[in-house]
Amino acid sequence: MAMERSYPAVLADRYAELAPTLAHHSVGWLNRLREESAARYRSAGLPTPRVEAWRFTNLKDLVATDFALAQALPPVALDSLPRSSLLAVNGHVLAFVNGKLRADLSTLDDLPAGVTLLPLSEALRREEGILSAHLGRVVETVENPFIDLNTALMEDGIVLSLAEGAVLDKPLHIVSIGVSTQGGDKPVAFFPRLLAVLGKNARATIFESHAGIGDGAYLSAMLSEIRLEEGAHLEHYQLQNEGRAAFHIANAYAQLAAGAVYDHFALQIGSRLSRNEVHAALLGEGARCHMNGAYLGLDKQHLDSTTFIDHAVPGCSSREVYKGVLDGQAHGVFQGKILVRRDAQQTDGHQLNRALLLSRGAEVNAKPELEIYADDVKCSHGATVGELDETQLFYLQARGIDRDSARALLIEAYVQEALDEIGNAEARLPFQRLVGGWLKSRKD
Amino acid sequence: MVGTAETLEQVQALEDRKYKYGFVTDIEMERAPKGLSEETIRFISAKKGEPDWMLEWRLKAYRHWLTMEEPDWAKLGYPPIDYQDAYYYAAPKSKDDKPKSLDEVDPELLATYEKLGIPLQEQKWLAGVAVDAVFDSVSVATTYKKKLEEKGIIFCSISEALRDHGDLVRQYIGSVVPYSDNFFATLNCAVFTDGSFVYIPKGVRCPMELSTYFRINASETGQFERTLIIADEGSYVSYLEGCTAPQRDENQLHAAVVELVALDDAEIKYSTVQNWYPGDENGVGGIYNFVTKRAACRGRNSKVAWTQVETGSAITWKYPSCILQGDNSVGEFYSVAITNNRQQADTGTKMIHIGKNTRSTIISKGISAGRANNTYRGLVKIMPKAENARNYTQCDSLLIGSKCGAHTVPYIEQRNPTAKVEHEATTAKISEDQLFYCQQRGLSEEDAVSVIVNGFCKEVMKELPMEFAVEAQKLIGISLEGSVG
């Protein structure tokens, strides 16, 4: 009767299939890394809800799907993807379709001095020193089967490296488009990888747009490794707007040295089942982390936002605001953990999670968690779940605004609270457009 | 302030830093053979002259238990427990000729209670408390029975209840915590030896606070208490549970089950002061306390309030819960958990909102000192039909010293849009300003800590019945002794 703690390792057998075809499989250290990862993944499998970290998100549908690795680029006209489903950003673009680079859609203009920005496939071919020095390092000690799965099966991705003091002149926009297969073909799975290493006092901004074409299933499972040296500053913005039958499992791990700043925001509106994990380890004094996000769910969507902030040294601060709006029979999950280690005195950590249920059948599960081993700290979290405030609705209606408009207005204001956390006004704008579009598409 | 002053005296008086209630009473025990088997269970059941259905239920639980795994999700670390290396039944020898009056009670036992300050003699009157004292497993004295009987209230040991009110027990036992509920509760079903049974008839307000003192005494004897309280329509009862235990080095397992049933308009107030031996400064010895406490608010407007002050035990694993089934029913949980030295506590509550307009309040204060770890773990679950349900949760943690840990793990599961759930948690330390202020007025650092911590816990302490509140304030002072400086 007892439920097992792990599902079978889907896709594990694909490694054997992939290994000989990997263009870069002559790179010894990388192949070892892949093989170890594949072996670890095969024996661990995928977690069931019996595993504490996965109690609210059940991967059974994902496990039941027979995925294939993406082969050649699909013959689909990308015009069918509305522009409005991506973040509107001017910058360097690296575009991927089913995890494979689309050079024709990418624009890497002249890069400033000290900036290395190239597709992972190219970096692998050249065996950039940056890869052997950093790939897999940030997540070396982390237990997470999706890390191993990504490492074993990744084919392409993004490598961004900034030398000391370098500044990426324009934002980098990573566009990942999943195209579901037609007819009898198996749904595809792809594993983009981002490696971002910012040297001392370097600055960069990264946007990610994940979107989909077609009504079928696919799996997009990105892994991001981010290393910020002293005083480096990274703004990292994610949009998850995958196809409505897609699975999206993304993991981002950031390490911050002294005085580094990691500004993060994630908006989740797409997919049938998604889990967006963001982890930040504050390893140097005075590091700061802002981890914010919003999730807007409709129909039977399952949207999971899981965050983890590790205060390892004294004098760091973190701030987190997540807002959820759930309509239809959507299921929202927020898990946010703040760990304050023994040495991390003078930690300042705050977290707020609020969710709004708009309909019967919608559900929210929240688990904000504090684990604290230092005494001189200020830590708090707050969580609320409820519906729109009747008195606020009444206030607006009394001023001649019809009920539907009043509701729309209040929901917008509710989400806006999370958007306001995006310090950079230019970055806020594209998210505002998407949220606006979502609100319009929603029927009361 | 009287209580606070006494706290200070108490701390002063305890310079030897020895557990106040650390003494072992030497009474001949009658034991079941060591280890756990169907034979042991039959022995216990026969010894207690139980009806067949009870034995069958125990065996069913035992067989299920064999298929279960010990839970590992709590933030607790302890060496594996060898369930075969313990005695599951120990009763004072004098059981067969149960004392008719206090004069017949083993004087050594009475002396034990005397030391504990249990008001078993005249003090009972003064305290206004009826005591069903549990010494290890068998109740040896029940007082005030007459007075309660006049009102139709049944307050006796569960063994007696099985004999005299079998149908009532059969109707309710296992109805809140089923035999298959969890590893420790299932073990309890199989081997429970005694506990209290309370039935408050319709419309009756229990005229006094009912109280059971639990004592763990015999070395290596796990304690498996089972308490069942039923408040019939429109009734009210306040029940106190307090515990102290003698000092020894053997770790002792305690897996109690408490079931509360509140019917229409009934109210149960259940207060606990738990002060079992926590182990010494190095974590040697101490009680392992794995308790399942759950209340079913079955009726309309029924109400259950859990209040607990947890200062003892090496390991505390305890989540007093409320199933808010009846419309408009109310669940409350007020908790102070103090851990010092190497103590570990993983405690909290579950509020399951099923009925309409159900409300729950959770106030939890965790204090961690020394090398202790203190975790609040709580679940608030709003089911789809719980229209207008409301929950408010506040969890505050206080850390004293830089080697302890304080953790907060709330779970919120919300499935009704008309319901509102609010959760707040903070973590802080005793500020230098507060300490300075107190010390500047002549308090020692330790006294100052006691005063400040008592203030931090005030919201919970005020929910305790008066006589408990005084004891609890003292305990707070004693528990944190040696945590500063």
Coordinates of C-alpha atoms in Angstrom, one line a residue, chain B:
Chain B
M1 CA 4.1 38.9 38.9
V2 CA 3.9 36.4 41.7
G3 CA 4.7 33.6 39.3
T4 CA 7.7 35.5 38.0
A5 CA 9.0 36.0 41.5
E6 CA 8.6 32.4 42.2
T7 CA 10.4 31.5 39.0
L8 CA 13.4 33.5 40.1
E9 CA 13.4 31.7 43.5
Q10 CA 13.2 28.4 41.7
V11 CA 16.1 29.2 39.5
Q12 CA 18.1 30.2 42.5
A13 CA 17.2 27.1 44.3
L14 CA 18.4 25.0 41.5
E15 CA 22.1 25.8 41.5
D16 CA 23.0 22.2 41.3
R17 CA 21.3 22.2 37.9
K18 CA 19.7 18.9 38.6
Y19 CA 16.3 17.9 37.3
K20 CA 13.9 18.8 40.0
Y21 CA 11.8 15.6 39.7
G22 CA 14.7 13.3 39.2
F23 CA 14.2 10.5 41.6
V24 CA 13.2 6.8 41.1
T25 CA 10.6 5.2 43.3
D26 CA 11.3 1.7 44.2
I27 CA 8.1 -0.3 43.8
E28 CA 7.8 -3.9 42.8
M29 CA 6.7 -4.2 39.3
E30 CA 4.8 -6.9 37.5
R31 CA 6.1 -7.1 34.0
A32 CA 5.2 -8.6 30.7
P33 CA 8.1 -10.4 29.1
K34 CA 10.5 -8.1 27.3
G35 CA 9.8 -7.5 23.7
L36 CA 6.8 -7.1 21.4
S37 CA 4.8 -10.0 20.0
E38 CA 1.2 -11.1 19.8
E39 CA 1.9 -13.0 23.0
T40 CA 2.8 -9.7 24.8
I41 CA -0.4 -8.2 23.5
R42 CA -2.5 -11.1 24.7
F43 CA -0.8 -10.9 28.0
I44 CA -1.6 -7.2 28.4
S45 CA -5.2 -7.8 27.3
A46 CA -5.7 -10.8 29.6
K47 CA -4.0 -9.0 32.5
K48 CA -6.5 -6.2 32.1
G49 CA -9.5 -8.5 31.7
E50 CA -10.5 -6.9 28.4
P51 CA -13.4 -7.9 26.2
D52 CA -12.6 -9.9 23.1
W53 CA -13.2 -7.1 20.6
M54 CA -10.5 -5.1 22.3
L55 CA -8.0 -7.9 22.0
E56 CA -8.9 -8.3 18.3
W57 CA -8.5 -4.6 17.7
R58 CA -5.1 -4.6 19.4
L59 CA -4.0 -7.6 17.3
K60 CA -5.3 -6.0 14.1
A61 CA -3.2 -2.9 15.0
Y62 CA -0.1 -4.9 15.8
R63 CA -0.3 -6.8 12.5
H64 CA -0.7 -3.5 10.6
W65 CA 2.2 -2.0 12.6
L66 CA 4.5 -4.7 11.4
T67 CA 3.9 -3.4 7.8
M68 CA 4.7 0.2 8.7
E69 CA 7.9 2.2 8.6
E70 CA 9.0 4.6 11.3
P71 CA 8.5 8.1 10.1
D72 CA 11.6 10.1 9.3
W73 CA 10.3 13.4 8.1
A74 CA 10.5 15.2 11.3
K75 CA 13.6 17.3 12.0
L76 CA 14.8 14.9 14.7
G77 CA 17.9 12.8 15.1
Y78 CA 18.0 9.9 17.5
P79 CA 19.5 6.4 17.5
P80 CA 17.3 3.7 16.1
I81 CA 14.8 2.5 18.7
D82 CA 14.8 -1.3 19.4
Y83 CA 11.2 -2.1 19.9
Q84 CA 12.1 -5.5 21.1
D85 CA 14.3 -4.2 23.9
A86 CA 11.5 -2.8 26.1
Y87 CA 8.9 -4.0 28.5
Y88 CA 5.4 -3.2 27.3
Y89 CA 3.6 -3.8 30.5
A90 CA 4.4 -2.9 34.1
A91 CA 1.9 -2.5 36.8
P92 CA 2.3 -1.8 40.5
K93 CA 1.9 -5.2 42.3
S94 CA -0.9 -4.0 44.5
K95 CA -3.2 -3.9 41.5
D96 CA -5.2 -7.0 42.2
D97 CA -6.4 -5.7 45.5
K98 CA -7.0 -2.1 44.4
P99 CA -7.1 0.3 47.2
K100 CA -10.5 1.3 48.4
S101 CA -9.2 4.5 49.9
L102 CA -6.0 6.5 49.9
D103 CA -4.9 4.9 53.2
E104 CA -4.5 1.7 51.3
V105 CA -2.3 3.2 48.6
D106 CA 1.3 2.2 48.8
P107 CA 2.9 4.9 51.0
E108 CA 6.0 5.0 48.8
L109 CA 3.7 6.0 45.9
L110 CA 2.1 8.7 48.0
A111 CA 5.5 9.9 49.0
T112 CA 6.4 10.2 45.3
Y113 CA 3.3 12.3 44.6
E114 CA 4.1 14.3 47.7
K115 CA 7.5 15.2 46.2
L116 CA 5.8 16.1 43.0
G117 CA 3.3 18.3 44.7
I118 CA 0.4 16.4 43.3
P119 CA -2.6 17.4 45.4
L120 CA -3.7 13.9 46.2
Q121 CA -4.6 14.6 49.8
E122 CA -6.1 17.8 51.3
Q123 CA -4.5 19.8 48.5
K124 CA -7.0 18.3 46.1
W125 CA -9.7 20.3 47.8
L126 CA -7.7 23.5 47.7
A127 CA -6.8 23.1 44.1
G128 CA -10.3 22.0 43.2
V129 CA -8.8 19.2 41.1
A130 CA -10.0 15.7 40.7
V131 CA -6.9 13.5 40.1
D132 CA -6.8 10.3 38.2
A133 CA -3.1 9.6 38.9
V134 CA -1.4 7.3 36.5
F135 CA 1.6 5.6 38.1
D136 CA 3.3 3.9 35.2
S137 CA 0.3 2.1 33.7
V138 CA -2.4 1.4 36.2
S139 CA -4.6 4.0 37.8
V140 CA -4.2 3.7 41.5
A141 CA -6.4 6.4 42.7
T142 CA -9.3 8.3 41.3
T143 CA -10.9 11.0 43.4
Y144 CA -13.9 13.1 43.3
K145 CA -15.6 10.3 41.5
K146 CA -18.8 10.8 43.6
K147 CA -19.1 14.4 42.9
L148 CA -18.7 13.8 39.2
E149 CA -21.0 10.9 39.2
E150 CA -23.8 13.1 40.6
K151 CA -23.6 15.0 37.4
G152 CA -23.4 11.9 35.3
I153 CA -19.8 12.5 34.4
I154 CA -17.6 9.5 33.9
F155 CA -14.0 10.0 34.8
C156 CA -12.0 6.9 35.2
S157 CA -9.1 4.9 33.8
I158 CA -9.7 3.5 30.4
S159 CA -9.4 0.0 31.7
E160 CA -12.3 0.6 34.1
A161 CA -14.2 2.2 31.3
L162 CA -13.7 -0.9 29.2
R163 CA -15.2 -2.9 32.0
D164 CA -18.0 -0.6 33.0
H165 CA -18.8 1.4 29.9
G166 CA -17.7 -0.9 27.2
D167 CA -20.2 0.2 24.6
L168 CA -19.3 3.8 25.0
V169 CA -15.6 3.1 24.6
R170 CA -16.3 0.8 21.7
Q171 CA -18.3 3.5 19.9
Y172 CA -15.6 6.2 20.1
I173 CA -12.2 4.6 20.6
G174 CA -10.2 4.7 17.3
S175 CA -12.9 7.0 15.8
V176 CA -10.6 10.0 15.8
V177 CA -7.2 8.3 15.6
P178 CA -7.8 5.0 13.7
Y179 CA -5.7 2.0 14.4
S180 CA -3.8 2.4 11.2
D181 CA -3.2 6.1 11.7
N182 CA 0.6 6.4 12.0
F183 CA 3.5 4.3 13.2
F184 CA 3.4 5.4 16.8
A185 CA -0.3 5.6 17.2
T186 CA -0.7 2.1 15.8
L187 CA 1.9 0.8 18.2
N188 CA -0.1 2.5 21.0
C189 CA -3.3 0.7 19.8
A190 CA -1.5 -2.6 20.1
V191 CA 0.1 -2.2 23.5
F192 CA -1.6 0.7 25.4
T193 CA -1.8 -0.2 29.0
D194 CA -3.9 2.6 30.5
G195 CA -5.0 6.1 30.4
S196 CA -8.1 8.2 31.1
F197 CA -11.6 8.1 30.0
V198 CA -14.0 11.1 30.3
Y199 CA -17.6 11.3 29.3
I200 CA -19.5 14.5 29.9
P201 CA -23.3 14.0 29.3
K202 CA -25.5 16.4 27.4
G203 CA -25.7 19.9 28.7
V204 CA -23.4 19.3 31.6
R205 CA -20.7 21.7 32.5
C206 CA -18.0 19.8 34.4
P207 CA -17.8 21.6 37.8
M208 CA -14.0 21.2 38.2
E209 CA -10.9 20.8 36.1
L210 CA -10.1 17.2 35.5
S211 CA -6.5 16.3 35.8
T212 CA -4.3 13.3 35.2
Y213 CA -0.7 13.2 36.2
F214 CA 1.4 10.9 34.2
R215 CA 4.5 9.5 35.6
I216 CA 7.0 7.3 34.0
N217 CA 8.7 5.3 36.6
A218 CA 10.0 1.8 35.9
S219 CA 13.3 1.8 34.0
E220 CA 13.0 0.5 30.5
T221 CA 9.2 0.6 30.5
G222 CA 7.7 2.4 27.5
Q223 CA 4.6 4.2 28.3
F224 CA 1.6 3.8 26.1
E225 CA -1.3 5.9 27.5
R226 CA -4.6 6.2 25.7
T227 CA -7.0 9.0 26.6
L228 CA -10.5 9.4 25.3
I229 CA -12.6 12.3 26.1
I230 CA -16.2 12.7 24.8
A231 CA -18.1 15.9 25.3
D232 CA -21.8 15.3 24.5
E233 CA -24.1 18.0 23.2
G234 CA -23.8 21.3 24.9
S235 CA -21.3 20.1 27.5
Y236 CA -18.0 21.6 28.7
V237 CA -14.9 20.2 30.2
S238 CA -11.4 21.4 31.0
Y239 CA -8.8 18.7 31.2
L240 CA -5.3 19.1 32.5
E241 CA -2.5 16.8 31.7
G242 CA 0.8 17.2 33.4
C243 CA 3.9 15.1 33.6
T244 CA 7.2 14.8 35.4
A245 CA 9.5 11.8 35.4
P246 CA 12.4 10.5 37.4
Q247 CA 15.9 10.9 36.2
R248 CA 17.7 8.0 34.7
D249 CA 20.1 7.4 31.8
E250 CA 18.0 4.9 29.8
N251 CA 16.1 6.5 26.9
Q252 CA 12.4 5.8 27.3
L253 CA 9.9 5.6 24.6
H254 CA 6.5 7.2 25.1
A255 CA 3.8 6.9 22.5
A256 CA 0.5 8.2 23.8
V257 CA -2.7 8.7 21.9
V258 CA -5.3 11.3 23.0
E259 CA -8.7 11.3 21.3
L260 CA -11.2 14.1 21.9
V261 CA -14.8 14.1 20.5
A262 CA -16.9 17.3 20.8
L263 CA -20.5 17.0 19.7
D264 CA -23.0 19.9 19.0
D265 CA -22.2 23.0 21.0
A266 CA -19.7 21.1 23.2
E267 CA -16.4 22.5 24.3
I268 CA -13.2 20.8 25.4
K269 CA -10.2 22.6 26.7
Y270 CA -7.2 20.4 26.9
S271 CA -4.1 21.8 28.6
T272 CA -0.8 20.1 29.0
V273 CA 2.4 20.8 30.9
Q274 CA 5.0 18.4 29.7
N275 CA 8.1 18.2 31.8
W276 CA 9.6 14.8 31.3
Y277 CA 13.2 14.2 31.9
P278 CA 15.0 15.9 29.0
G279 CA 18.3 14.2 29.3
D280 CA 21.4 15.8 30.8
E281 CA 23.6 18.6 29.4
N282 CA 25.1 16.2 26.9
G283 CA 21.9 14.7 25.8
V284 CA 22.3 11.5 27.7
G285 CA 19.0 9.9 28.8
G286 CA 15.7 11.6 28.4
I287 CA 12.3 10.6 27.2
Y288 CA 11.4 10.0 23.6
N289 CA 7.9 11.5 23.3
F290 CA 6.0 10.5 20.2
V291 CA 2.4 11.5 20.8
T292 CA -0.7 11.5 18.6
K293 CA -3.3 14.0 19.8
R294 CA -6.4 14.7 17.8
A295 CA -9.8 16.2 18.3
A296 CA -12.9 15.8 16.3
C297 CA -15.2 18.7 16.4
R298 CA -18.1 16.7 15.1
G299 CA -21.0 18.9 16.0
R300 CA -22.2 22.3 15.1
N301 CA -20.5 25.0 17.1
S302 CA -18.3 22.6 18.9
K303 CA -15.0 23.9 20.1
V304 CA -11.6 22.4 21.1
A305 CA -8.7 24.3 22.5
W306 CA -5.3 22.7 22.9
T307 CA -2.8 24.5 25.1
Q308 CA 0.6 23.0 25.7
V309 CA 3.7 24.0 27.5
E310 CA 6.4 21.6 26.4
T311 CA 9.6 21.9 28.3
G312 CA 10.7 18.3 28.8
S313 CA 11.7 15.2 26.9
A314 CA 14.8 14.6 24.8
I315 CA 12.6 14.2 21.7
T316 CA 9.2 15.7 21.3
W317 CA 7.1 14.6 18.3
K318 CA 3.7 16.0 18.8
Y319 CA 1.0 17.6 16.7
P320 CA -2.3 18.1 18.6
S321 CA -4.8 18.5 15.8
C322 CA -8.4 19.5 15.2
I323 CA -10.8 18.1 12.6
L324 CA -13.3 20.8 12.2
Q325 CA -16.2 18.8 10.8
G326 CA -19.2 20.5 12.3
D327 CA -20.4 23.8 10.9
N328 CA -19.1 26.8 12.9
S329 CA -16.8 24.7 14.9
V330 CA -13.7 26.2 16.4
G331 CA -10.2 24.9 16.9
E332 CA -7.4 26.6 18.8
F333 CA -3.8 25.7 19.5
Y334 CA -1.6 27.6 21.9
S335 CA 1.8 26.3 22.4
V336 CA 5.0 27.1 24.1
A337 CA 7.9 24.8 23.4
I338 CA 11.2 25.2 25.1
T339 CA 14.3 23.3 24.2
N340 CA 17.6 23.6 26.0
N341 CA 20.9 21.6 26.0
R342 CA 20.5 18.9 23.4
Q343 CA 16.7 18.6 23.4
Q344 CA 14.9 18.3 20.1
A345 CA 11.3 19.3 19.6
D346 CA 9.3 18.9 16.4
T347 CA 5.8 20.0 17.3
G348 CA 2.8 22.0 16.0
T349 CA -0.7 21.3 15.0
K350 CA -3.0 20.4 12.2
M351 CA -6.3 22.2 11.5
I352 CA -8.5 20.5 9.0
H353 CA -11.4 22.6 8.0
I354 CA -14.3 20.6 6.6
G355 CA -17.4 22.3 7.8
K356 CA -18.8 25.8 6.9
N357 CA -17.7 28.8 8.9
T358 CA -15.1 26.9 10.8
R359 CA -12.4 28.9 12.5
S360 CA -9.0 28.1 13.8
T361 CA -6.3 30.0 15.6
I362 CA -2.7 28.9 16.1
I363 CA -0.3 30.7 18.3
S364 CA 3.1 29.0 18.7
K365 CA 6.1 30.2 20.7
G366 CA 9.3 28.3 20.3
I367 CA 12.3 29.0 22.4
S368 CA 15.6 27.4 21.7
A369 CA 18.7 27.5 23.8
G370 CA 21.9 25.5 24.3
R371 CA 22.4 23.1 21.4
A372 CA 18.7 22.4 21.0
N373 CA 16.6 22.3 17.9
N374 CA 13.0 23.5 18.0
T375 CA 10.7 23.1 15.0
Y376 CA 7.2 24.3 14.5
R377 CA 5.4 22.1 12.0
G378 CA 1.8 22.8 11.2
L379 CA -0.8 22.1 8.6
V380 CA -3.8 24.3 7.8
K381 CA -6.0 22.5 5.4
I382 CA -9.2 24.0 3.9
M383 CA -11.4 21.4 2.2
P384 CA -13.6 22.5 -0.8
K385 CA -16.8 22.7 1.3
A386 CA -15.4 24.8 4.1
E387 CA -17.2 28.0 3.1
N388 CA -15.9 31.1 4.9
A389 CA -13.4 29.1 6.9
R390 CA -10.9 31.3 8.6
N391 CA -7.4 30.6 10.0
Y392 CA -4.9 32.8 11.7
T393 CA -1.5 31.4 12.5
Q394 CA 1.3 33.1 14.3
C395 CA 4.6 31.4 15.0
D396 CA 7.4 33.2 16.9
S397 CA 10.8 31.8 17.6
L398 CA 13.3 33.0 20.1
L399 CA 16.9 31.9 20.0
I400 CA 19.2 32.1 23.0
G401 CA 22.8 31.5 22.1
S402 CA 24.4 30.8 18.8
K403 CA 24.4 27.0 18.9
C404 CA 20.7 26.3 18.8
G405 CA 18.3 26.1 15.9
A406 CA 14.7 27.3 15.4
H407 CA 12.7 26.2 12.5
T408 CA 9.3 26.9 11.1
V409 CA 7.6 24.6 8.6
P410 CA 4.0 25.5 8.0
Y411 CA 1.9 23.8 5.4
I412 CA -1.1 25.6 3.9
E413 CA -3.5 23.7 1.7
Q414 CA -6.4 25.8 0.5
R415 CA -9.2 24.5 -1.7
N416 CA -12.0 26.9 -1.0
P417 CA -12.0 30.5 -2.4
T418 CA -14.2 31.9 0.3
A419 CA -11.8 30.8 3.0
K420 CA -9.0 33.0 4.4
V421 CA -5.8 31.7 5.7
E422 CA -3.1 33.9 7.2
H423 CA 0.3 32.8 8.4
E424 CA 3.0 34.9 10.1
A425 CA 6.3 33.8 11.4
T426 CA 9.2 35.7 13.0
T427 CA 12.5 34.8 14.5
A428 CA 14.4 36.9 16.8
K429 CA 16.7 36.9 19.8
I430 CA 16.5 38.5 23.2
S431 CA 17.8 42.0 22.5
E432 CA 20.7 43.5 24.4
D433 CA 18.4 46.4 25.2
Q434 CA 15.9 44.2 27.0
L435 CA 18.6 42.5 28.9
F436 CA 20.3 45.7 29.9
Y437 CA 17.0 47.2 31.0
C438 CA 16.3 44.3 33.3
Q439 CA 19.8 44.0 34.6
Q440 CA 20.0 47.7 35.3
R441 CA 17.1 47.2 37.6
G442 CA 19.0 44.7 39.6
L443 CA 18.0 41.4 38.0
S444 CA 20.7 38.9 37.2
E445 CA 21.2 38.0 33.6
E446 CA 19.5 34.6 34.2
D447 CA 16.5 36.2 35.9
A448 CA 16.2 38.7 33.2
V449 CA 16.0 36.0 30.6
S450 CA 13.3 34.3 32.5
V451 CA 11.3 37.4 32.8
I452 CA 11.7 38.2 29.1
V453 CA 10.9 34.7 27.9
N454 CA 7.8 34.7 30.1
G455 CA 6.7 37.9 28.5
F456 CA 7.4 36.4 25.0
C457 CA 5.1 33.5 25.9
K458 CA 2.4 35.5 27.6
E459 CA -0.2 35.0 24.8
V460 CA -0.1 31.3 25.3
M461 CA 0.4 31.3 29.1
K462 CA -2.8 33.2 29.6
E463 CA -4.8 30.4 28.0
L464 CA -3.6 28.0 30.8
P465 CA -5.8 27.3 33.8
M466 CA -4.6 29.3 36.8
E467 CA -2.9 26.5 38.8
F468 CA -1.1 25.3 35.6
A469 CA 0.0 28.7 34.7
V470 CA 2.0 29.1 37.9
E471 CA 3.7 25.8 37.4
A472 CA 4.4 26.5 33.8
Q473 CA 6.0 29.9 34.6
K474 CA 8.3 28.1 37.0
L475 CA 9.1 25.5 34.4
I476 CA 10.1 28.2 31.9
G477 CA 12.6 29.6 34.3
I478 CA 14.0 26.1 35.2
S479 CA 14.2 24.9 31.6
L480 CA 16.3 27.8 30.4
E481 CA 18.6 27.7 33.4
G482 CA 22.2 27.8 32.4
S483 CA 21.4 29.0 28.9
V484 CA 23.0 32.4 29.2
G485 CA 26.4 33.6 30.4

